[in-house]
Coordinates of C-alpha atoms and ligand atoms in Angstrom, one line a residue:
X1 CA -10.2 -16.0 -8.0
X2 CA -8.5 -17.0 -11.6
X3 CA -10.7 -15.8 -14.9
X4 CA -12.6 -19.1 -14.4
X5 CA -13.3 -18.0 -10.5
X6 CA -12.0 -21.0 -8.8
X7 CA -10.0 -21.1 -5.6
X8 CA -7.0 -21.5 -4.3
X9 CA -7.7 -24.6 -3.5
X10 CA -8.8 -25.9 -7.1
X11 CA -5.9 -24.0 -9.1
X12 CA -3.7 -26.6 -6.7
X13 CA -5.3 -29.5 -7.5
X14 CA -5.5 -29.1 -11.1
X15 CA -2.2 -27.3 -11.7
X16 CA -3.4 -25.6 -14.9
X17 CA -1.9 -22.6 -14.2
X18 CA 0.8 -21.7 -12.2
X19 CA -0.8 -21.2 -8.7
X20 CA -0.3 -17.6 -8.5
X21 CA 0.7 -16.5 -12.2
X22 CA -1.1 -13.2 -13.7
X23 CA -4.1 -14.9 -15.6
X24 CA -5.0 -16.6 -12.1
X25 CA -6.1 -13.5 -10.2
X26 CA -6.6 -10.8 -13.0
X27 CA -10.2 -10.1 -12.0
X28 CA -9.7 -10.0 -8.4
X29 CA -6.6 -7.7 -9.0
X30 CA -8.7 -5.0 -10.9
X31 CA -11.5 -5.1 -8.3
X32 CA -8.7 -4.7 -5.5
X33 CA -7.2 -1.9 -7.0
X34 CA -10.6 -0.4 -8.1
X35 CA -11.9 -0.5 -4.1
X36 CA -8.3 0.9 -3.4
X37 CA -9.1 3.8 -5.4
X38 CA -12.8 4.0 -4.0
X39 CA -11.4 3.9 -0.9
X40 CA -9.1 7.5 -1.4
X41 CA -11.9 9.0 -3.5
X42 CA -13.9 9.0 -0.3
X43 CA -11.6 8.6 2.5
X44 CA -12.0 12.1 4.2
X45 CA -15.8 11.3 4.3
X46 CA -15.1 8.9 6.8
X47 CA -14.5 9.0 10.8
X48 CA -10.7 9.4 11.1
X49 CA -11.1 6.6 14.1
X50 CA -12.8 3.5 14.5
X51 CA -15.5 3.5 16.8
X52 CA -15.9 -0.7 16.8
X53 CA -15.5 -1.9 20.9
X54 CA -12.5 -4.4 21.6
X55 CA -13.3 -8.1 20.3
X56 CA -15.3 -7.3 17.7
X57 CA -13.5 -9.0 15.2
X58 CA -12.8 -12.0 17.6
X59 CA -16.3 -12.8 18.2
X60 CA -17.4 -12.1 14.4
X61 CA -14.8 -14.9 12.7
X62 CA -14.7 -18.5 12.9
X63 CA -12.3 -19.4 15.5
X64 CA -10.5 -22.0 12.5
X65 CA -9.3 -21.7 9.1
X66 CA -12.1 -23.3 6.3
X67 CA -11.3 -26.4 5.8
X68 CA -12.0 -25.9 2.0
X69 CA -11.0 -22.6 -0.2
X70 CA -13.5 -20.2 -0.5
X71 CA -14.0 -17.7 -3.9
X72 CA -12.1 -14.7 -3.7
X73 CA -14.9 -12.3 -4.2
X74 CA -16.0 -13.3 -0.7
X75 CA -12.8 -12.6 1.0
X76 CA -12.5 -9.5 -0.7
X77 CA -16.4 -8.8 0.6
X78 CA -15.0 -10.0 4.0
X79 CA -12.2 -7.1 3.8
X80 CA -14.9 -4.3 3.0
X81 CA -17.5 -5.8 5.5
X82 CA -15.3 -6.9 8.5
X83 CA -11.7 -5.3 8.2
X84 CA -12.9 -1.9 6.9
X85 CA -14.8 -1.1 10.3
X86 CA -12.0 -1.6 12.3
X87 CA -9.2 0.5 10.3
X88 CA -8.4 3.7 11.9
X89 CA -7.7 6.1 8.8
X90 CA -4.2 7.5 9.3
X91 CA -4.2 8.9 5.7
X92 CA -7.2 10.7 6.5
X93 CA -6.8 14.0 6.0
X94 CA -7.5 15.1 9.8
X95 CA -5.2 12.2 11.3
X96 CA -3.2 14.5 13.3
X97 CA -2.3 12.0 15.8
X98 CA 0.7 10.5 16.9
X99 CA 3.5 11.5 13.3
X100 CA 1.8 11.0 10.3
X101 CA 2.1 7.6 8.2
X102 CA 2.2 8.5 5.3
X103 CA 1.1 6.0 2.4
X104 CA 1.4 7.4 -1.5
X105 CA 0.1 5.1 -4.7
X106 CA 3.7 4.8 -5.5
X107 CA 4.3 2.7 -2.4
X108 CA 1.8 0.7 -2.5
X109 CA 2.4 0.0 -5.7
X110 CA 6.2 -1.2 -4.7
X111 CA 4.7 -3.0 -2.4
X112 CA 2.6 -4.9 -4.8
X113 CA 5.8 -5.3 -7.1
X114 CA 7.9 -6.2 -4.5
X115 CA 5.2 -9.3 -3.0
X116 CA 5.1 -10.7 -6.6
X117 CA 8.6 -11.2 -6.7
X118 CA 8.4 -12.3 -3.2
X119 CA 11.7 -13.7 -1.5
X120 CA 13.9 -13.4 1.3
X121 CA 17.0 -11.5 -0.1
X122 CA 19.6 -12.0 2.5
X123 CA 22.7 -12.7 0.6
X124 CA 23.3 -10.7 -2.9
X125 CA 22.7 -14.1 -4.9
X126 CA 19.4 -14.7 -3.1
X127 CA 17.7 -11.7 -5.8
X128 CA 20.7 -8.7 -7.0
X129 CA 18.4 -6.4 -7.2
X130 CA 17.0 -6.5 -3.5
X131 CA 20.6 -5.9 -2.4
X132 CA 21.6 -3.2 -5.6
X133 CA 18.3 -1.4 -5.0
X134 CA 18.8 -1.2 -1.5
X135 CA 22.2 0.2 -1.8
X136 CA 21.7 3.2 -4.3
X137 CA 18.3 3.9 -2.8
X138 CA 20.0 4.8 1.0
X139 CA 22.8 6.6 -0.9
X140 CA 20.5 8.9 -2.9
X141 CA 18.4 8.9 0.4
X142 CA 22.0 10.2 1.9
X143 CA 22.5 13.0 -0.4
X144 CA 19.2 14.1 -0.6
X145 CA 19.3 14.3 3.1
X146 CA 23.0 15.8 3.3
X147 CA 24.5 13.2 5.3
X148 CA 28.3 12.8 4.8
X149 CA 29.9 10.8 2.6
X150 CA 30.9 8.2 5.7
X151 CA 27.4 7.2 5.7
X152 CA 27.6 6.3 2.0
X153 CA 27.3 2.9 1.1
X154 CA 29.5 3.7 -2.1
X155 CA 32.2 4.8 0.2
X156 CA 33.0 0.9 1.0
X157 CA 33.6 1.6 4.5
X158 CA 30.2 2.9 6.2
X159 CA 26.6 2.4 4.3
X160 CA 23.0 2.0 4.7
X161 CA 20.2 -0.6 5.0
X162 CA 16.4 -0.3 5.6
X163 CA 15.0 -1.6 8.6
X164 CA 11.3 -2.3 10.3
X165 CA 11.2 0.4 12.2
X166 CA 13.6 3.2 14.1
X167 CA 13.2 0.7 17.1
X168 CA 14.8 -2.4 15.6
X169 CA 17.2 0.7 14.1
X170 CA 18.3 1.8 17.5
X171 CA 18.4 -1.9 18.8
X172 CA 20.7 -3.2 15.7
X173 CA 22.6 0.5 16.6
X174 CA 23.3 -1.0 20.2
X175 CA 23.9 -4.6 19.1
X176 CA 26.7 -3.2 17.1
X177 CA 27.9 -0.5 19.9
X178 CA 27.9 -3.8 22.1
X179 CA 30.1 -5.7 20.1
X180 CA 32.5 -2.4 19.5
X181 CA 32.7 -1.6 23.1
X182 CA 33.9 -5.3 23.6
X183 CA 36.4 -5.8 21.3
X184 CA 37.6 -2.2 23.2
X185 CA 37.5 -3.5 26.4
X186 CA 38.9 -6.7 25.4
X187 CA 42.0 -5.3 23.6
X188 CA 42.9 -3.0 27.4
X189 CA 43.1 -5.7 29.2
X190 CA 46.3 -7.4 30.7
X191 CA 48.4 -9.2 28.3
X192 CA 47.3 -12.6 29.2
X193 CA 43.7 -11.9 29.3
X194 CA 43.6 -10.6 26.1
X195 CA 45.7 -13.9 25.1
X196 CA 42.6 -15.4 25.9
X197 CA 40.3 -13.5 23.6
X198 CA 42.5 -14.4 20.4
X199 CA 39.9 -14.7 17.3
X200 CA 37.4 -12.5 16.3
X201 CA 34.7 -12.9 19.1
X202 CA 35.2 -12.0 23.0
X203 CA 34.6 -15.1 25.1
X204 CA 31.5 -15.7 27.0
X205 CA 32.8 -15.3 30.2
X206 CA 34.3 -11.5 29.8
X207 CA 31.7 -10.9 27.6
X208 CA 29.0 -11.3 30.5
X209 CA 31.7 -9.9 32.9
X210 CA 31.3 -6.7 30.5
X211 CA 28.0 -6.5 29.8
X212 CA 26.4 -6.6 32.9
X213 CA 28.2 -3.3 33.3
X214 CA 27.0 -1.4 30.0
X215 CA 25.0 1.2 30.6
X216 CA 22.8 3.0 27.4
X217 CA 21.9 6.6 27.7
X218 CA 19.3 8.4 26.5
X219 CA 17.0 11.3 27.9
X220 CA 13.4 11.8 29.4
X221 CA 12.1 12.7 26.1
X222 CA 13.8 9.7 24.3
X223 CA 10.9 7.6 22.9
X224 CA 10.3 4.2 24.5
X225 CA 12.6 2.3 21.9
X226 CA 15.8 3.0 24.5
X227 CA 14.5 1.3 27.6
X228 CA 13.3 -1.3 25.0
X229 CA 16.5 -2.0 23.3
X230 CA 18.1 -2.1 27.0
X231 CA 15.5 -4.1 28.4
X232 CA 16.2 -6.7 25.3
X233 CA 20.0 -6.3 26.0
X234 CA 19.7 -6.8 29.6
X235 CA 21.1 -3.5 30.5
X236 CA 20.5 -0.5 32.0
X237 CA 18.7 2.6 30.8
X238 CA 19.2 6.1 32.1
X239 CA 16.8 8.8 31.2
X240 CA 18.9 11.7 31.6
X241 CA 16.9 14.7 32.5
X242 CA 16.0 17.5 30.8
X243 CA 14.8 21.1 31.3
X244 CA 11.9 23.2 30.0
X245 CA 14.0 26.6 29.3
X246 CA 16.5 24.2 27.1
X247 CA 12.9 23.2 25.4
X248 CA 13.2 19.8 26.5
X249 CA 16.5 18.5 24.6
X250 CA 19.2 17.0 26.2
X251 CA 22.4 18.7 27.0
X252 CA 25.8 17.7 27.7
X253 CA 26.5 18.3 30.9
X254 CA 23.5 17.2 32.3
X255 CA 24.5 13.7 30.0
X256 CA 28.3 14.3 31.5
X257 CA 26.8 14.2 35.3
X258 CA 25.0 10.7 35.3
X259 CA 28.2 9.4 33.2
X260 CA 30.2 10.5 35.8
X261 CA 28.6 9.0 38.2
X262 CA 27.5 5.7 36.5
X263 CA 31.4 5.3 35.5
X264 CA 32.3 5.9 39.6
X265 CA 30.1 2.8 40.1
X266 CA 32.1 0.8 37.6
X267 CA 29.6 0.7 35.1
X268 CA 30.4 1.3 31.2
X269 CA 28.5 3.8 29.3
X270 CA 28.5 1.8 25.7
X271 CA 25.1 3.4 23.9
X272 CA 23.7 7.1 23.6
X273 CA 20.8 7.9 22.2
X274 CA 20.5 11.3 21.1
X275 CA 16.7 12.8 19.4
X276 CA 16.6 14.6 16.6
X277 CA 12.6 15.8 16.5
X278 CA 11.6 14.2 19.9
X279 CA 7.9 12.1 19.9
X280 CA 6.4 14.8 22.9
X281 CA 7.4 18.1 21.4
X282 CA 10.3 17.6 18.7
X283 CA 12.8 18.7 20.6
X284 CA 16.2 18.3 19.2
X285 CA 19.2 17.1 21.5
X286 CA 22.2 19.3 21.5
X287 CA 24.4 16.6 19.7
X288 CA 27.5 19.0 19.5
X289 CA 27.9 19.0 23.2
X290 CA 26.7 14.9 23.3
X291 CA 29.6 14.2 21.4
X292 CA 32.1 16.4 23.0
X293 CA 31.4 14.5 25.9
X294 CA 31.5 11.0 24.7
X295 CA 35.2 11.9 23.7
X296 CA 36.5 10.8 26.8
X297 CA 34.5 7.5 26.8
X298 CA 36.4 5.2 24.3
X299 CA 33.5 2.2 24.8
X300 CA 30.4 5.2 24.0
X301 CA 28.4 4.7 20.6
X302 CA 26.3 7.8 19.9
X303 CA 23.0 6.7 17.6
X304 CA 21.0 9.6 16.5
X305 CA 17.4 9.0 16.4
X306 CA 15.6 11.5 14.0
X307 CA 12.7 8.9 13.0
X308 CA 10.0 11.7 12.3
X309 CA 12.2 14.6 11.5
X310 CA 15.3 13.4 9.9
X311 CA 13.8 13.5 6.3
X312 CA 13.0 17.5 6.7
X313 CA 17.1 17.2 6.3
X314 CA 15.9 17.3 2.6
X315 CA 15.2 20.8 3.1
X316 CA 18.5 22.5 3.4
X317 CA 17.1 25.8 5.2
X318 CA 15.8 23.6 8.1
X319 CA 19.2 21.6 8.3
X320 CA 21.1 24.2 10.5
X321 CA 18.2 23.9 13.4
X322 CA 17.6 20.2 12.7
X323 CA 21.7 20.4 13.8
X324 CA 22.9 18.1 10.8
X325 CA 26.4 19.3 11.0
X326 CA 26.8 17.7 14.3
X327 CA 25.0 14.7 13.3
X328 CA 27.8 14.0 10.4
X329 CA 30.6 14.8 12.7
X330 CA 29.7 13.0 16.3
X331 CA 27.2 10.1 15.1
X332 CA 28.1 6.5 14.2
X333 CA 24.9 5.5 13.6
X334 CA 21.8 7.3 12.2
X335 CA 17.8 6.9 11.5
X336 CA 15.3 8.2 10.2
X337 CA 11.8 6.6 8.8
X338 CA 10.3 7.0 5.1
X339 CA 7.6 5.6 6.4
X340 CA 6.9 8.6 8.5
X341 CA 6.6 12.2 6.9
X342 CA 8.4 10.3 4.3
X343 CA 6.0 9.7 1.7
X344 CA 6.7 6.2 2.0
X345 CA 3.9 3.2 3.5
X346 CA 5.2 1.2 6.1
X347 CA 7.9 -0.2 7.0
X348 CA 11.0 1.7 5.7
X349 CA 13.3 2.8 8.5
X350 CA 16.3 3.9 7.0
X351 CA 19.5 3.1 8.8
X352 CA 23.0 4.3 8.5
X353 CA 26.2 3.8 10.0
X354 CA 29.9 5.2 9.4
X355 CA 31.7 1.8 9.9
X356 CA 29.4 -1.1 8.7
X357 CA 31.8 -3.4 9.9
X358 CA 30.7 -2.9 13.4
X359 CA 27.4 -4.5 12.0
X360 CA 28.9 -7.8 10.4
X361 CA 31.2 -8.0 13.7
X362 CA 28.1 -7.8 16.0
X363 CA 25.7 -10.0 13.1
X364 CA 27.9 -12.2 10.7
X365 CA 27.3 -15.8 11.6
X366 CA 27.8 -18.0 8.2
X367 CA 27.2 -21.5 8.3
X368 CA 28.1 -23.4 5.0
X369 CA 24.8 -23.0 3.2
X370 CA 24.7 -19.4 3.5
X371 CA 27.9 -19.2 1.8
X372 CA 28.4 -18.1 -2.0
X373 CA 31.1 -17.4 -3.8
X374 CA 30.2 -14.0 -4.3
X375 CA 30.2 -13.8 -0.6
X376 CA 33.3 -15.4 -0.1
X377 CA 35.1 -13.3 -2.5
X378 CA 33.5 -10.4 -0.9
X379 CA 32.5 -8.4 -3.8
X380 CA 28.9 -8.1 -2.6
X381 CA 27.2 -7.1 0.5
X382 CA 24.4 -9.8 2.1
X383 CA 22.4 -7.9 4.3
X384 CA 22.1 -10.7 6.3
X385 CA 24.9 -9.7 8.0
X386 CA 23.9 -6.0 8.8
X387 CA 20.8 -7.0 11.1
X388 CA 19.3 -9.7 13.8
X389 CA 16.8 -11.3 11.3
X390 CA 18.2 -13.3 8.7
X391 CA 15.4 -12.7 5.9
X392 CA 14.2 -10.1 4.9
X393 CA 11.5 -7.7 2.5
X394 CA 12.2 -6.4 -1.0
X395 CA 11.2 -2.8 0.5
X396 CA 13.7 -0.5 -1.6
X397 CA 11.3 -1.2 -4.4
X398 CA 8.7 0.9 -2.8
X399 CA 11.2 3.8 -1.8
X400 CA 12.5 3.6 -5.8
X401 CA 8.9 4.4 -7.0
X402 CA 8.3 7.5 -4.9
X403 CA 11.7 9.0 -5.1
X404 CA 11.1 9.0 -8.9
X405 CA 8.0 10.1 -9.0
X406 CA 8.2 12.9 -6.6
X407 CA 12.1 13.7 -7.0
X408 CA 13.6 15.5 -4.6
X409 CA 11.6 18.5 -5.9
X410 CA 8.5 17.1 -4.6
X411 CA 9.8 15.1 -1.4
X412 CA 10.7 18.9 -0.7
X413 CA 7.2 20.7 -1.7
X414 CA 5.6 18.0 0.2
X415 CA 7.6 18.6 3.5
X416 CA 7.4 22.1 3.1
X417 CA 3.6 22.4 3.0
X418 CA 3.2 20.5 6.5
X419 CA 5.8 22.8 7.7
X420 CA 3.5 25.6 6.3
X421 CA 0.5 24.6 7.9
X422 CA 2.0 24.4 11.2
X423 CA 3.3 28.1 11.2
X424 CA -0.1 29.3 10.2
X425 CA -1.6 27.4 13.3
X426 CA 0.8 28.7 15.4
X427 CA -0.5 32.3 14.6
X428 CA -3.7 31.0 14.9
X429 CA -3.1 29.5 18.6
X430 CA -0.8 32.9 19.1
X431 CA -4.3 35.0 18.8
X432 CA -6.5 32.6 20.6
X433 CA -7.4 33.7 24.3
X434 CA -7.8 30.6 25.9
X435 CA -4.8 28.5 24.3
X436 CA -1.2 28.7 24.1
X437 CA 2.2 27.0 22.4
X438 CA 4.1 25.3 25.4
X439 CA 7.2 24.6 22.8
X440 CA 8.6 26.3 19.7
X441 CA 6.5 24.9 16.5
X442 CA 9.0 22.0 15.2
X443 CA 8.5 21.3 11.5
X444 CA 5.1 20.2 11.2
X445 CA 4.3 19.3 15.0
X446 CA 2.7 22.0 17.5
X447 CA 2.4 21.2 20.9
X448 CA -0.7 23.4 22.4
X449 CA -2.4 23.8 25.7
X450 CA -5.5 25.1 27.3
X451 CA -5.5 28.1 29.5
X452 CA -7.6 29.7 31.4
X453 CA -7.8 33.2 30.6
X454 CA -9.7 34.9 33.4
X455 CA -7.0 33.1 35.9
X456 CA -3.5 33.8 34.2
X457 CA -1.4 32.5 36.9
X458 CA -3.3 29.2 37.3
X459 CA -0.7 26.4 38.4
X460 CA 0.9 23.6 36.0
X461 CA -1.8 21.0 38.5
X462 CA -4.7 23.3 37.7
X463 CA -4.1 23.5 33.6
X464 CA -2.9 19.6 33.9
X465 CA -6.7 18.8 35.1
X466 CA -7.7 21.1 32.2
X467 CA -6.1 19.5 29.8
X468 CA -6.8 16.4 30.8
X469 CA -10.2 17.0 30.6
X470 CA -9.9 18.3 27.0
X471 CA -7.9 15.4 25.8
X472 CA -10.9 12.6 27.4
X473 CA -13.4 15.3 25.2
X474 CA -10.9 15.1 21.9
X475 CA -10.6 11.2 22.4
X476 CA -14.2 10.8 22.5
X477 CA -14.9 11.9 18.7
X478 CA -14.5 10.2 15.9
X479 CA -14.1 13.4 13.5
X480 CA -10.7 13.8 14.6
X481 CA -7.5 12.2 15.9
X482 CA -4.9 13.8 18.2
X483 CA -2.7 12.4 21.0
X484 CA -1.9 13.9 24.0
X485 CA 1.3 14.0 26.2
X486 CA 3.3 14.9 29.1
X487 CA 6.0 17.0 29.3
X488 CA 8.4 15.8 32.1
X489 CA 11.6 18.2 33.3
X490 CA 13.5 19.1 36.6
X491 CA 11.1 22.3 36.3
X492 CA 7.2 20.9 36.3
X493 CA 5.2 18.0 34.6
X494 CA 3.0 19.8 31.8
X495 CA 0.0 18.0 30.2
X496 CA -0.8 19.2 26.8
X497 CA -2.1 18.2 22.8
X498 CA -0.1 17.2 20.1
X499 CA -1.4 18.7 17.0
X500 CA 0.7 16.8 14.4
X501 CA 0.3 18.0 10.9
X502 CA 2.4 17.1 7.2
X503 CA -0.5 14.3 6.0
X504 CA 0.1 13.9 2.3
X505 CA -3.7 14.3 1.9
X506 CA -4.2 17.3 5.0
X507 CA -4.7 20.7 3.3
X508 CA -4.7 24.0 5.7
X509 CA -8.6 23.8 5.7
X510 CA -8.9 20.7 7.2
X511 CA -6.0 21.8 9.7
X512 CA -8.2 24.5 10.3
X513 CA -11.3 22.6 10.9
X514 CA -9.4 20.3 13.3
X515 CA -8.8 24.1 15.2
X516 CA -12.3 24.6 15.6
X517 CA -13.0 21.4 17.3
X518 CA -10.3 21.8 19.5
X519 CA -11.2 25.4 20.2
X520 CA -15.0 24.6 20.8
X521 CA -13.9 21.3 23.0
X522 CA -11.7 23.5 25.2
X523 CA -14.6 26.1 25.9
X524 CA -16.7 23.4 27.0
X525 CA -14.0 22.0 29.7
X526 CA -13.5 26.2 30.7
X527 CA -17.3 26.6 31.0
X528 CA -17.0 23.6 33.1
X529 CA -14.7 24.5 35.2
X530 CA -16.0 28.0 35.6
X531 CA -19.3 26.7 37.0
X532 CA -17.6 23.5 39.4
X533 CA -15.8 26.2 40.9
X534 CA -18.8 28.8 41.2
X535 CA -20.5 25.9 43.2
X536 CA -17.5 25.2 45.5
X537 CA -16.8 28.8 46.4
Ligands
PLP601 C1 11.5 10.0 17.8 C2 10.9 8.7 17.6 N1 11.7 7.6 17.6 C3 11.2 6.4 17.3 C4 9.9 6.2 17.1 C5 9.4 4.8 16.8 O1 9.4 4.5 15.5 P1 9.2 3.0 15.0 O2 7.7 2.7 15.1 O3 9.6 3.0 13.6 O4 10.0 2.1 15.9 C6 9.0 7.2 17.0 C7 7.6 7.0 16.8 O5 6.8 7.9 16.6 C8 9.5 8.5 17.3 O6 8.7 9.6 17.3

């Protein structure tokens, strides 16, 4: 709606203004940002989770667009009316489900910044400042975070770039192992073969010979994005496994073992995944002895996945646990999301590796008219060449804001306080009769389960169906959001709650609240249980 309320549609056809200059929507930007506001004044009085049934939105809208433009004041209506119901509030203050989200004003305003300068930035000429942003944010992102100098984009020789999300990291991580691991293979084989592979790329017919033989590694506890990126690359996946006195991270000889034997087959281990802060528990993989291992395999590329916990590298007394030594010795590649604990709305994965030009190997295809001089003379970087897609979003803008307003100062308070709350429920859950912590508290994640206290030896089966139980009652409310999970090892199969903490807005009253309902949920499911079994005996 422009200041004389017409549509879309009219500001076309009569050109008067330029279709979406400032005096065009002035009005309808106030009121946004006024609901916006609204909307965080009075967000914790709201169910965390949407209780609307599936299809409600499908059978509610017109199944085609309106053939003529409509005022903006009843799209915006629309948004409060029919979108609004259906949002699940992951800024809420008792969102403690899944890793927090974390959205900030300073985002969104880079977002809003970023979409009215709205363009594609793939090569440096395509908008500077998409590509300069980009560059100084991931290297202040770097030393705030401690990585080493490698990673830094300064350094000319390794660098950073912000992604959608730690699974297209991991998958551009393997894309670029791939292409490494070829030109390896490629340059041990026989004289004339390797005749054959002159010029930069290895022909198709080794390269299928090859890759049907690479094999990515990861373990049990590795989120889903590993099977994904090998199911993309039409490769194997092994889930290594793991064990519950080593609190669920993956070590090297157990990573050694399956090499060994993969490698026995014929088969070429090319990708490992290693976890820093695992989705289940936050587990972190013991990198050191990953990358001891992977010595003695030329082809292997070892990506470090820390997409929830990697920015609590900001806070050097957790940096030593969080094993970031190993990370800037043994990784090429490493990830961790902003838009995570990171203060930062989605999407903002933050990707680095030690030798970007195993990205433009794996990604640089130029045609003529994505050519520029700058480009040819190579005094720029075009992203373009450092990922799959070849556009791609202005979202260093967004990072920019809240760096500056929080500094590292505040990115640091902020962590800290999540981490705070989570120590205080673990002595909480320490004094509590009928709960207890299956892993060590990680940062701002406690992984819980219910017990039965009158039967102290009760079976992993018997507290699974507990848990169970609790997790249908917890999923049931609206009042509060938690995810469960399963805890696979060689040991036993444990079901348990996820209690993840560190929301911008989450203070330790509302972490305590979020106790009580978990507390009073699990004596219902005991009391239960109690009288089933009263009845059977
Ligand atoms: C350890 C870990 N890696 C990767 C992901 C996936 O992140 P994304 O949605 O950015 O792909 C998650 C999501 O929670 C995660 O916990």
């Amino acid at each position: 709606m422009d200041i004389e309320g017409r549509t879309g549609l009219e500001r076309l056809a009569s050109r008067s203004h330029p279709v979406c200059g400032p005096d065009c929507s002035s009005s309808a930007g106030y009121a946004a940002i006024n609901s916006i506001c609204d909307y965080y004044q009075s967000i914790q009085d709201r169910p965390v989770k949407s209780d609307v049934k599936p299809g409600y939105l499908l059978e509610t809208l017109p199944d085609a667009a309106p053939t003529d433009g409509e005022p903006f004041e009843k799209i915006a209506a629309d948004f409060q009316s029919l979108i609004m119901p259906g949002i699940t509030h992951w800024q809420h203050p008792k969102f403690m489900a899944y890793f927090p989200a974390i959205s900030t004003y300073e985002s969104m305003l880079g977002e809003l910044y970023s979409s009215s300068v709205s363009n594609p930035g793939f090569n440096w000429i395509c908008s500077p400042a998409c590509t300069e942003l980009e560059q100084v944010m991931m290297d202040w992102m770097a030393k705030m975070l401690g990585l080493s100098d490698e990673y830094l984009t300064i350094s000319g020789v390794g660098g950073g770039i912000i992604l959608g999300s730690a699974s297209e990291s991991a998958l551009t991580a393997a894309m670029a192992a791939r292409e490494r691991a070829l030109h390896r293979l490629t340059r041990s084989l026989s004289p004339a073969d390797a005749a054959q592979t002159s010029g930069s790329s290895t022909p198709i017919p080794i390269r299928e010979q090859y890759t049907q033989k690479m094999v990515i590694y990861g373990s049990t506890q590795t989120h889903s994005l590993g099977a994904k990126a090998a199911l993309l690359l039409g490769m194997q996946f092994r889930a290594v496994p793991v064990s519950r006195s080593d609190d669920y991270s993956l070590r090297g000889h157990a990573l050694r073992e399956v090499m060994e034997r993969d490698v026995k087959e014929g088969l070429i281990p090319f990708f490992v995944i290693a976890t820093v802060g695992t989705t289940s528990s936050g587990a972190v993989d013991n990198i050191a002895e990953i990358g001891k291992v992977l010595k003695a395999y030329p082809t292997a590329f070892l990506h470090v996945d820390a997409a929830w916990a990697g920015v609590a590298y900001a806070l050097p007394d957790h940096r030593k646990a969080l094993r970031l030594d190993d990370v800037n010795q043994f990784a090429d590649s490493f990830c961790t999301n902003a838009h995570k604990w990171g203060l930062t709305g989605f999407d903002c994965s933050l990707f680095w590796i030690k030798d970007r030009g195993n990205l433009t190997e794996a990604f640089d295809v130029t045609p003529a008219f994505l050519r520029s001089k700058e480009s040819d003379a190579g005094s720029v970087i075009d992203y373009r060449n450092w990922q799959i897609a070849l556009g791609r979003r202005f979202r260093s803008i967004k990072l920019w804001f809240v760096l500056r307003s929080f500094g590292v100062t505040g990115f640091q308070q902020h962590l800290a306080e999540g981490i705070e709350h989570c120590q205080q429920l673990a002595s909480i859950v320490n004094a509590s009769a009928n709960f207890e912590i299956v892993t060590p508290p990680s940062l701002a994640l406690l992984v819980v389960r219910l017990r039965d206290p009158l039967a102290p030896n009760s079976p992993d089966e018997v507290l699974n169906r507990l848990n169970q139980a609790l997790y249908a009652r917890l999923d049931a409310r609206h009042d509060v959001m938690l995810t469960q999970t399963v805890l696979k090892s060689v040991e036993s199969e444990v079901h348990c709650l996820r209690i993840a903490m560190g929301g911008v807005n989450t203070t330790m009253k509302d972490v305590q609240e979020v106790w009580e309902v978990i507390e009073s949920e699990g004596r219902q499911v005991l009391e239960e249980y109690r009288s089933q079994r009263e009845l059977n005996v």
